[in-house]
Each structure stands twice: as structure tokens, then as C-alpha cells.
RNA sequence: GGCUCGGUGGCAGAGUGGUCAUGCAGCGGAUUGCAAAUCCGUCUACGCCGGUUCGAUUCCGACCCGAGCCUCCA
């Protein structure tokens, strides 16, 4: 409680002091995945960024209700189901599990709640009815549409005027819309398509509806933080605001937060561009900790250029932290108040993770160079800081020797070769000793001689 | 066209009106049988042009270049 948390608010385009409506119960809603495919590393960015925020808020306030939805009804899912000749729920069940596995491999905590759209159809129908009754929605050819002209501040979040929305329209506009910007709350389902009975016939919800309904039913009025990718600002979040404010009154959200994209060669990674890297594939070559650190190595509001070089560097960085930790493995840790550190201060300044990571380096340096008592403090701080990021929770040796099966030799064989090399060294047979070192290097095993004997770790390349 | 956001050293990436980011890589050294790890030292910066200022990478303006949203998207 020593630092003040400042967060950039998309709505005001400024950093603002974060002041929860109820400090005893902080509420955060983050847009989760549409589950019809494996997620890519760009989808993982909000999961990781808001995980750090979740941890930080818990540290500051204690109780945080973090909801991250699963969109399990959607046209893309229906299309995928038809393509694979399976049911929508078969697809969504499979990819919901895959999503949870992937983000958990990235060392993120499970949110407090993971509401499913299909389990909130009733709430969505109710919300639509309210909007109809208040004159914000109308029925047109079996679609229920939200009328953007019925709301005076429509477009405020993304700073665009309703009049301008025609200008850039690149998409054919349905004839039955009163205004081109009007969006679907409820749409009819054809036979064979999934749907639910409603006052407007058999159908399904529009995309934006679920977040408004679920945020309201789980988190209540005026939630503290709503997060998601920058590309959701318009139309998704704009439309959520329209629905929620017009139906329930209030502000809907006090702090809007948006992470920038993950890019490949300076271009946004997206399914439509076909330049995606799935988390699943990346995890075959890199540990989740590496991916997480990579995603945190750029400030969340700046585009992150994704590359192999970035991952290699992140891996090296983690290894250097663990190298330090291994040296002080025997030193006990103390309770430290992480809030007193520059590390914490950096996080409290709109989640400045790159600066926070530089403080991790500085703590590691103190582990390597400090007096015994300094080492002890630095180790305690480094571990506490790591845990606030959801990193550095491995045994140093397990990290340095383990991970992916990139070494083609068993630990037993390594140990016996080390033994043989020790004997050769004692006999001053350096030729044989170097031969063994070379042999192991070839297998990705790096030997390190020290006064306590020889130890090994996986080589980084 | 409208609305946003950027351009920092070989790379990644913070930040600031006036000595230092940080990491990786490089170079020199210490240490080592040789290495590794670690340590010490060290070189490359703030897109371009003006303005404000004692002083600007940092503020203001123009320009150039790039990205995002306006369509499903994290």
C-alpha cells in the first residue's frame, strides 16, 4: 500500500490514479478468446499483461474479481463446426481446454471467473429487452439492432463521430439498418444453426452482447477495469458501452485498458493476415516462462515485434537470473516488502514491465556482487518480484538443466562422464578432459568447474 | 478520407529539459589447466527542419517514414 497505482485510461488518453469503486472488492473484466482455434502469441498478450495486473491488484487490494469470458457462440465457430462436421459445442469444448492449457503454460493465474456466453443467454435476452423497452433497439427483419443514434455519446471511447462512420465504411451495409453503424444484438438462426428461443424468434446473440450481460451479472455496475486488445476499442468496446450504459445507466467502466498488438515484421499478427505463431507451437521450442518474459519485455501499450531473437534473448535473461539464484541456493530468504522497491514502483507506473525487468537485473547483480547480507536481501527481493510477475518459480538447477528435451543424453550418462573427466583432470590428462567437455558440448551440455566440483547445465544454443 | 499511436546506439528497450537506463551482442581486462559462470572497464543514440530556452532526444510547429482502428480480430 505504499505506492499509488497509475494506469493509462483509453477513455481519457491519460495516466490516471487508479481508484477502485470499492477497495475491498476490485473488479476487472478482460475480453477472452473466441474458441474455434488455437490461440496465437498475440492473443496471449492480454492474458499475460492482465495477469500481471491481476497479481498487482491482489497485492494492493486483496480481493480482486477478475472475469475473463469465453466466447463460445459465434459465426466463426459455427463455420468451423460445419467445416469439420462436428457440433459447435464439440469445437468450443476442445478449444476452451486448449486455451486454458496454453495460458496456464504461460504462468498466468486462472481468473476468478470464466463465464461462458452460452451460459448467459437468458441475461442477454433480458438486456436486449431492456434496450428495446428504452427505445435504444429496434426489430428489423428478425434482427434486433442497436440504434447508435439513440445514444448521445456513442463513439466517445474511440473518439469518432457517428456522422463520420459512413465515410470509411468498407463493408456493404444491410438495407434494414436505420444507420450504418447500428449493430446486431440478436440475430435469427437458420435451421441447423445453433440458437435459442427468444421474444424475437429462434436465434443467437450478437458478438458484443455477451460482455455487457456477463460483466453486469458477475461484476455489477460500474466495474473498475475493462481490458482487452487495442483492436477491440472499436467496435467491440464502443458497443459494449452503448449497450451497458443505455440499459443499466452508469459509466459501465471506470478504467479502460488496451494492449497493443504483437507484430511480425512490423505488421500485426492476425488470423486474416496468416502470419500467426500459435502458442502451442512456440511451446514446443520455448518454455512458457520464456514466452511470458518476451511478452513483458515491451510496454503493453507499444507494439511488440515478435521474433526468434526476442525469444532467445528472453531465454538468456531468465538463465542469467537463475544463474544468480543458483549461486545463493543455500541462502535462506526473508519476508520482504516488495512495495518498497523500484521494481514495484515501475509496475505501479502503468505496468512498466520493461523497467521492472531492468530492476530484476539489478537485483541479480546484487546477488552476484553483494555481501552475504546483501545477497540475502537481493535474493529475497528477486524471488518476490518474480512471483509478482509469475516468473522465477523454478528450482535454479531444474531450470538450468531442464526444460525441453534438447539434450540427447541422460543425466546418468552426464554424471558418469563428469566423473571420468574429474579423474582425467586429477591425472593431468587434459586432453581427455577436454575431449569429454567437447563431447558433452556437442550434446547441448555445458560443464562448469568450480571449487565445489563440476556441475552442468543445458547450453543455451 | 476520419481518428489514434510511434520513429532512441548493431539488436531489444526504458526514460528525461542540463552527469548514468537496462539487457544482448562487440571490444579490452580479471578469473580459469582450458572453458563456463561471474566481475571490472569500454564503443555505437535519440527520423528531418525550424522555434522556445542559458541549454532539447525530452516542449511547440512543419515535414518525412511506419503502424493501428474505421470489416472478423487480442
XYZ file of C-alpha atoms (C1' of nucleotides) in Angstrom:
535
model
C 0.000 0.000 0.000
C 2.965 2.303 -0.277
C 2.758 3.041 -3.968
C -0.013 4.658 -5.909
C -1.078 2.764 -8.930
C -1.346 4.801 -12.089
C -2.962 3.289 -15.136
C -3.437 4.706 -18.592
C -7.117 5.095 -19.353
C -8.007 4.720 -23.010
C -11.059 6.792 -22.357
C -9.204 9.920 -21.253
C -5.954 9.066 -23.053
C -4.098 9.837 -19.858
C -2.483 8.024 -16.993
C -4.820 8.240 -14.046
C -4.548 7.324 -10.411
C -6.393 4.069 -10.077
C -9.165 4.418 -7.539
C -11.419 1.412 -7.222
C -15.045 1.989 -6.514
C -14.805 -0.455 -3.643
C -11.239 -1.128 -2.455
C -12.494 -4.243 -0.705
C -13.619 -5.703 -3.988
C -11.816 -4.632 -7.139
C -13.476 -5.686 -10.377
C -11.782 -6.379 -13.680
C -13.198 -7.755 -16.895
C -10.978 -8.809 -19.773
C -12.120 -9.974 -23.175
C -11.173 -13.577 -23.645
C -10.977 -15.758 -26.721
C -13.471 -16.953 -29.252
C -12.831 -20.646 -29.006
C -12.628 -22.059 -32.507
C -8.880 -22.409 -32.894
C -5.588 -22.472 -31.016
C -4.546 -19.060 -29.799
C -1.570 -17.259 -31.209
C 1.029 -15.311 -29.287
C -0.878 -12.099 -29.983
C -3.921 -13.497 -28.253
C -1.680 -14.401 -25.356
C -0.572 -10.836 -24.801
C -3.672 -9.611 -22.959
C -3.763 -12.821 -20.952
C -0.209 -12.158 -19.777
C -0.497 -8.405 -19.325
C -3.692 -8.580 -17.326
C -2.319 -11.473 -15.335
C 0.405 -9.168 -14.088
C -2.178 -6.519 -13.331
C -4.315 -9.095 -11.534
C -1.367 -10.065 -9.334
C -0.520 -6.454 -8.667
C -4.090 -5.582 -7.746
C -4.268 -8.566 -5.439
C -1.115 -7.399 -3.760
C -2.525 -3.892 -3.354
C -6.124 -4.606 -2.510
C -6.564 -8.236 -1.574
C -9.844 -9.145 -3.155
C -9.988 -8.839 -6.904
C -12.745 -10.301 -9.026
C -11.212 -10.911 -12.402
C -13.572 -12.155 -15.080
C -12.384 -13.290 -18.477
C -15.066 -14.509 -20.793
C -15.093 -17.393 -23.211
C -16.972 -16.638 -26.403
C -18.472 -19.971 -27.295
C -21.146 -18.922 -29.730
C -20.156 -17.018 -32.827
C -20.355 -17.212 -36.609
C -16.733 -18.271 -36.914
C -17.312 -21.144 -34.549
C -20.380 -22.198 -36.489
C -18.369 -22.106 -39.688
C -15.587 -24.169 -38.122
C -18.101 -26.679 -36.828
C -19.661 -27.065 -40.246
C -16.284 -27.456 -41.886
C -15.255 -30.203 -39.504
C -18.683 -31.737 -39.444
C -18.916 -31.580 -35.685
C -21.106 -29.777 -33.229
C -20.401 -26.274 -32.058
C -20.037 -27.490 -28.505
C -17.507 -30.133 -29.527
C -15.369 -27.383 -31.030
C -15.754 -24.977 -28.159
C -15.095 -27.594 -25.501
C -11.900 -28.652 -27.198
C -10.552 -25.179 -27.771
C -11.607 -23.874 -24.389
C -9.474 -26.558 -22.842
C -6.640 -25.787 -25.245
C -6.865 -22.120 -24.322
C -6.707 -22.823 -20.617
C -3.750 -25.141 -21.088
C -1.915 -22.591 -23.201
C -2.363 -19.611 -20.933
C -1.571 -21.695 -17.909
C 1.684 -22.764 -19.560
C 2.402 -19.047 -19.774
C 2.362 -18.942 -15.985
C -0.835 -16.967 -15.714
C -3.240 -17.427 -12.862
C -6.740 -18.588 -13.580
C -9.142 -15.665 -13.476
C -11.674 -15.589 -10.701
C -14.416 -16.255 -13.203
C -14.512 -17.537 -16.761
C -18.087 -17.018 -17.844
C -19.323 -18.719 -20.990
C -21.548 -16.848 -23.395
C -23.827 -19.854 -23.877
C -24.496 -19.951 -20.170
C -25.754 -16.385 -20.172
C -28.264 -16.382 -22.987
C -31.053 -15.520 -20.576
C -29.207 -12.427 -19.328
C -28.534 -11.355 -22.884
C -32.178 -11.660 -23.822
C -33.101 -9.596 -20.800
C -30.566 -6.963 -21.707
C -31.938 -6.801 -25.224
C -35.452 -6.419 -23.870
C -34.389 -3.516 -21.705
C -32.815 -1.829 -24.716
C -35.961 -2.416 -26.751
C -38.131 -1.002 -23.993
C -35.970 2.059 -23.610
C -36.081 2.764 -27.302
C -32.424 2.012 -27.982
C -33.099 -1.038 -30.093
C -35.445 -1.986 -32.905
C -36.525 -5.064 -34.724
C -35.756 -5.317 -38.429
C -36.192 -8.455 -40.495
C -35.952 -10.650 -37.416
C -32.760 -8.897 -36.278
C -32.714 -6.793 -33.182
C -30.423 -3.853 -33.785
C -28.978 -1.260 -31.510
C -29.631 2.251 -32.734
C -26.418 4.229 -32.385
C -28.264 7.487 -32.945
C -30.269 6.835 -29.825
C -27.200 7.363 -27.689
C -25.731 10.780 -27.365
C -22.153 9.846 -26.573
C -21.831 6.970 -28.971
C -18.247 6.856 -30.223
C -16.682 8.564 -27.225
C -14.208 5.816 -26.365
C -12.771 5.587 -29.853
C -13.238 9.288 -30.424
C -15.271 9.100 -33.547
C -18.404 10.869 -34.623
C -21.425 8.990 -35.835
C -21.528 11.187 -38.931
C -18.029 10.073 -39.919
C -18.814 6.440 -39.714
C -20.217 6.287 -43.196
C -17.103 7.756 -44.741
C -14.805 4.884 -44.083
C -17.342 2.104 -44.397
C -15.742 -0.559 -46.481
C -18.410 -3.088 -45.984
C -21.783 -3.467 -47.554
C -24.417 -2.159 -45.235
C -27.578 -4.121 -44.635
C -30.581 -2.284 -46.056
C -32.668 -2.752 -42.956
C -30.317 -0.749 -40.745
C -31.560 2.690 -39.804
C -27.985 3.853 -39.527
C -24.919 2.127 -40.962
C -23.375 1.996 -37.515
C -26.256 0.105 -35.975
C -25.165 -3.281 -34.744
C -26.834 -6.579 -34.040
C -27.992 -7.521 -30.581
C -29.887 -10.595 -31.626
C -29.962 -12.343 -34.970
C -32.060 -15.167 -36.351
C -30.530 -18.634 -36.700
C -31.234 -20.675 -39.762
C -32.281 -24.252 -39.276
C -29.255 -26.317 -38.450
C -27.545 -23.375 -36.834
C -27.324 -23.215 -33.058
C -29.843 -20.949 -31.425
C -32.179 -20.243 -28.562
C -35.794 -19.248 -28.324
C -36.361 -15.577 -27.712
C -39.138 -12.994 -27.952
C -37.838 -12.327 -31.488
C -37.763 -15.931 -32.563
C -35.136 -18.631 -32.657
C -31.754 -17.005 -32.822
C -28.459 -16.131 -31.196
C -26.773 -13.117 -29.680
C -24.611 -10.621 -31.496
C -20.975 -10.549 -30.542
C -20.943 -7.516 -28.269
C -23.876 -8.514 -26.148
C -22.260 -11.168 -24.010
C -19.659 -8.918 -22.419
C -22.230 -6.359 -21.347
C -24.507 -9.014 -19.924
C -21.824 -11.041 -18.182
C -19.903 -8.096 -16.796
C -23.127 -6.801 -15.303
C -24.299 -10.072 -13.858
C -20.947 -11.053 -12.345
C -19.259 -7.759 -11.541
C -22.161 -5.388 -11.204
C -22.498 -1.770 -12.116
C -19.516 0.465 -12.957
C -16.686 -2.010 -12.997
C -13.206 -0.787 -12.177
C -11.203 -2.065 -15.122
C -12.073 -3.430 -18.503
C -9.243 -4.670 -20.622
C -8.522 -6.167 -23.986
C -6.566 -5.709 -27.177
C -6.401 -2.334 -28.838
C -8.203 -3.698 -31.842
C -11.295 -4.172 -29.723
C -11.751 -0.484 -28.974
C -13.932 -0.127 -31.995
C -16.427 -1.508 -32.500
C -16.492 -4.062 -29.707
C -15.919 -1.946 -26.628
C -17.705 1.027 -28.049
C -20.733 -1.168 -28.489
C -20.428 -2.694 -25.058
C -20.529 0.802 -23.631
C -23.585 1.613 -25.704
C -25.423 -1.479 -24.539
C -24.479 -1.257 -20.903
C -24.890 2.450 -20.388
C -28.181 2.625 -22.237
C -29.595 -0.396 -20.435
C -28.227 -0.084 -16.934
C -27.172 3.544 -16.649
C -23.879 4.463 -15.001
C -20.475 4.568 -16.643
C -20.137 0.828 -17.198
C -16.345 1.007 -16.830
C -14.072 3.389 -14.965
C -10.707 2.387 -16.441
C -10.386 1.157 -19.991
C -7.094 -0.550 -20.722
C -5.872 -1.792 -24.076
C -2.757 -3.650 -25.009
C -1.062 -3.101 -28.351
C -0.589 -5.805 -30.933
C 2.094 -8.400 -31.407
C 3.654 -7.823 -34.802
C 5.624 -9.879 -37.252
C 7.981 -7.838 -39.408
C 6.242 -4.677 -38.370
C 2.793 -5.945 -39.258
C 0.074 -7.002 -36.918
C -0.201 -10.715 -36.309
C -3.677 -11.797 -37.217
C -5.549 -14.749 -38.460
C -6.625 -12.876 -41.549
C -3.048 -11.956 -42.461
C -1.966 -15.533 -41.948
C 1.239 -14.588 -40.129
C 0.388 -16.192 -36.836
C 2.541 -18.126 -34.395
C 0.455 -20.302 -32.142
C 1.353 -20.555 -28.502
C 1.078 -24.293 -28.859
C 3.812 -24.427 -31.491
C 6.038 -21.983 -29.666
C 5.813 -24.080 -26.519
C 7.474 -26.914 -28.390
C 10.681 -24.889 -28.520
C 10.444 -22.478 -25.628
C 9.267 -22.757 -22.094
C 6.192 -20.785 -21.110
C 8.293 -18.584 -18.819
C 10.329 -17.515 -21.854
C 7.230 -16.578 -23.813
C 5.844 -14.708 -20.858
C 9.011 -12.716 -20.294
C 9.166 -11.951 -24.000
C 5.633 -10.576 -23.893
C 6.509 -8.427 -20.907
C 9.738 -7.097 -22.368
C 7.906 -4.313 -24.178
C 5.469 -1.964 -22.511
C 1.940 -3.248 -23.024
C 0.786 -0.176 -24.924
C 3.557 -0.434 -27.513
C 3.573 -2.857 -30.391
C 5.808 -5.809 -29.725
C 7.803 -7.111 -32.621
C 7.898 -10.836 -32.293
C 10.957 -12.746 -33.431
C 13.181 -15.656 -32.667
C 15.823 -13.211 -31.492
C 13.408 -11.863 -28.901
C 12.766 -15.351 -27.562
C 16.440 -16.227 -27.473
C 17.177 -13.086 -25.539
C 14.357 -13.754 -23.103
C 15.676 -17.222 -22.510
C 19.143 -15.837 -21.831
C 17.723 -13.305 -19.452
C 15.936 -15.939 -17.420
C 19.043 -18.062 -17.410
C 21.080 -15.218 -16.018
C 18.557 -14.716 -13.217
C 18.692 -18.401 -12.431
C 22.479 -18.412 -12.588
C 22.437 -15.829 -9.865
C 19.849 -17.699 -7.848
C 21.808 -20.915 -8.092
C 24.805 -19.232 -6.507
C 22.727 -18.360 -3.469
C 20.697 -21.530 -3.350
C 21.808 -22.192 0.230
C 20.986 -18.736 1.489
C 17.595 -18.535 3.162
C 15.105 -15.919 2.120
C 13.339 -13.389 4.236
C 9.988 -11.727 4.044
C 10.485 -8.558 2.072
C 8.158 -5.731 1.346
C 8.312 -5.700 -2.407
C 6.318 -2.487 -2.422
C 9.442 -0.689 -1.197
C 11.407 -1.473 -4.345
C 11.941 0.356 -7.607
C 10.643 -2.779 -9.234
C 7.263 -2.267 -7.669
C 7.324 1.408 -8.408
C 7.841 0.609 -12.077
C 4.853 -1.709 -12.139
C 2.736 0.893 -10.432
C 3.557 3.336 -13.185
C 1.126 1.933 -15.725
C 2.702 -1.516 -15.649
C 6.133 -0.500 -16.853
C 7.327 -4.071 -17.146
C 10.486 -3.336 -19.169
C 11.666 -1.007 -16.439
C 10.615 -3.535 -13.813
C 12.632 -6.212 -15.574
C 15.678 -3.970 -15.542
C 15.292 -3.904 -11.759
C 15.393 -7.677 -11.799
C 18.794 -7.403 -13.439
C 19.881 -5.016 -10.764
C 18.771 -7.418 -8.020
C 20.649 -10.215 -9.757
C 23.720 -8.043 -9.854
C 23.476 -7.550 -6.120
C 23.174 -11.292 -5.678
C 26.390 -11.705 -7.619
C 28.401 -8.928 -6.048
C 26.945 -8.121 -2.653
C 27.964 -9.078 0.848
C 26.272 -12.076 2.390
C 23.516 -9.980 3.892
C 23.071 -8.028 0.683
C 22.841 -11.275 -1.234
C 20.178 -12.469 1.131
C 18.077 -9.360 0.661
C 18.594 -9.338 -3.079
C 17.605 -12.974 -3.399
C 14.504 -12.403 -1.329
C 13.571 -9.420 -3.447
C 14.242 -11.145 -6.727
C 12.016 -14.062 -5.821
C 9.272 -11.804 -4.518
C 9.464 -9.680 -7.642
C 9.440 -12.785 -9.803
C 6.366 -14.060 -8.103
C 4.572 -10.794 -8.745
C 5.202 -11.409 -12.426
C 4.538 -15.112 -12.210
C 8.131 -15.977 -13.061
C 11.222 -17.435 -11.412
C 9.319 -20.132 -9.548
C 11.627 -22.996 -10.581
C 14.486 -24.530 -8.671
C 17.530 -22.903 -10.291
C 19.137 -26.188 -11.153
C 15.917 -27.560 -12.553
C 15.649 -24.542 -14.799
C 19.269 -24.619 -15.889
C 19.342 -28.329 -16.567
C 15.786 -28.871 -17.589
C 13.175 -27.626 -19.885
C 12.670 -29.074 -23.264
C 14.312 -32.258 -24.328
C 17.009 -30.657 -26.343
C 19.757 -32.778 -24.930
C 20.245 -36.234 -26.316
C 21.873 -37.726 -23.267
C 20.648 -38.887 -19.888
C 21.629 -37.262 -16.589
C 23.211 -40.560 -15.540
C 25.461 -40.592 -18.571
C 26.355 -36.979 -17.954
C 27.278 -37.739 -14.345
C 29.420 -40.648 -15.256
C 31.244 -38.628 -17.908
C 31.811 -35.867 -15.387
C 33.278 -38.433 -13.019
C 35.577 -39.753 -15.679
C 36.638 -36.240 -16.566
C 37.406 -35.483 -12.931
C 39.723 -38.434 -12.811
C 41.392 -37.369 -16.033
C 41.834 -33.875 -14.625
C 43.392 -35.186 -11.446
C 45.800 -37.190 -13.583
C 46.505 -34.001 -15.573
C 45.180 -35.729 -18.616
C 43.682 -32.517 -20.003
C 43.377 -33.906 -23.463
C 40.861 -36.467 -22.280
C 39.168 -33.920 -20.044
C 38.681 -31.562 -22.959
C 37.531 -34.396 -25.131
C 34.762 -35.125 -22.667
C 33.833 -31.474 -22.435
C 33.654 -31.324 -26.197
C 31.547 -34.446 -26.361
C 29.030 -33.019 -23.906
C 29.012 -29.613 -25.556
C 28.040 -31.361 -28.734
C 25.061 -32.782 -26.920
C 23.985 -29.438 -25.546
C 25.504 -29.893 -22.119
C 27.754 -27.226 -20.703
C 30.225 -28.120 -17.959
C 31.197 -25.663 -15.281
C 34.133 -26.328 -12.982
C 34.112 -24.750 -9.590
C 35.811 -25.234 -6.279
C 32.918 -27.478 -5.217
C 33.341 -29.732 -8.201
C 31.914 -29.853 -11.663
C 28.308 -29.130 -12.456
C 26.404 -28.881 -15.675
C 23.603 -27.043 -17.348
C 21.925 -27.033 -20.667
C 23.680 -24.844 -23.167
C 21.561 -22.005 -24.400
C 22.031 -22.595 -28.088
C -10.581 10.434 -46.178
C -11.534 10.424 -40.451
C -9.456 9.014 -35.693
C -5.247 7.199 -32.847
C -0.085 5.942 -31.886
C 5.014 5.667 -32.966
C 10.225 6.778 -35.106
C 16.226 6.139 -29.264
C 23.093 3.272 -30.153
C 24.471 -3.476 -34.117
C 19.747 -5.505 -31.821
C 15.920 -5.349 -27.919
C 14.018 -1.493 -24.905
C 13.041 2.440 -20.707
C 13.354 7.434 -19.705
C 14.400 12.618 -19.113
C 14.595 19.995 -20.345
C 21.097 20.222 -18.135
C 26.235 13.650 -15.044
C 24.017 7.021 -15.644
C 18.734 3.498 -18.207
C 18.927 -1.711 -18.565
C 19.820 -6.279 -21.300
C 22.026 -8.896 -25.521
C 25.982 -8.598 -28.985
C 31.174 -6.362 -29.706
C 35.908 -4.907 -27.740
C 39.769 -4.868 -23.569
C 40.921 -6.965 -18.837
C 40.369 -10.169 -14.128
C 39.380 -15.214 -13.024
C 40.037 -20.423 -15.206
C 44.738 -26.180 -16.806
C 41.091 -24.841 -20.961
C 36.166 -23.324 -20.501
C 31.581 -21.736 -18.306
C 29.535 -18.559 -14.785
C 30.817 -14.054 -12.557
C 33.301 -9.385 -12.102
C 35.766 -4.718 -13.881
C 36.339 -1.364 -17.952
C 34.711 0.281 -22.868
C 32.499 1.851 -28.060
C 27.956 2.904 -31.106
C 21.583 7.022 -29.731
C 17.794 9.897 -29.580
C 13.953 10.439 -38.089
C 14.441 15.543 -40.727
C 13.926 21.044 -40.492
C 12.671 25.194 -37.799
C 11.038 27.597 -32.977
C 11.002 28.400 -27.449
C 15.231 28.151 -23.905
C 21.305 29.805 -20.893
C 20.536 24.638 -22.533
C 16.148 19.894 -26.120
C 16.453 13.354 -27.577
C 12.833 15.425 -23.973
C 8.339 21.259 -25.023
C 5.964 23.656 -29.707
C 5.248 23.713 -35.228
C 6.050 21.846 -40.164
C 7.910 17.730 -42.881
C 9.352 12.609 -43.976
C 8.597 7.499 -42.681
C 5.969 3.480 -40.173
C 1.883 1.111 -37.552
C -3.222 0.517 -35.705
C -8.675 1.283 -35.936
C -12.744 2.738 -39.192
C -14.580 -5.109 -41.596
C -13.901 -10.686 -38.008
C -9.602 -9.717 -34.944
C -6.092 -9.663 -28.606
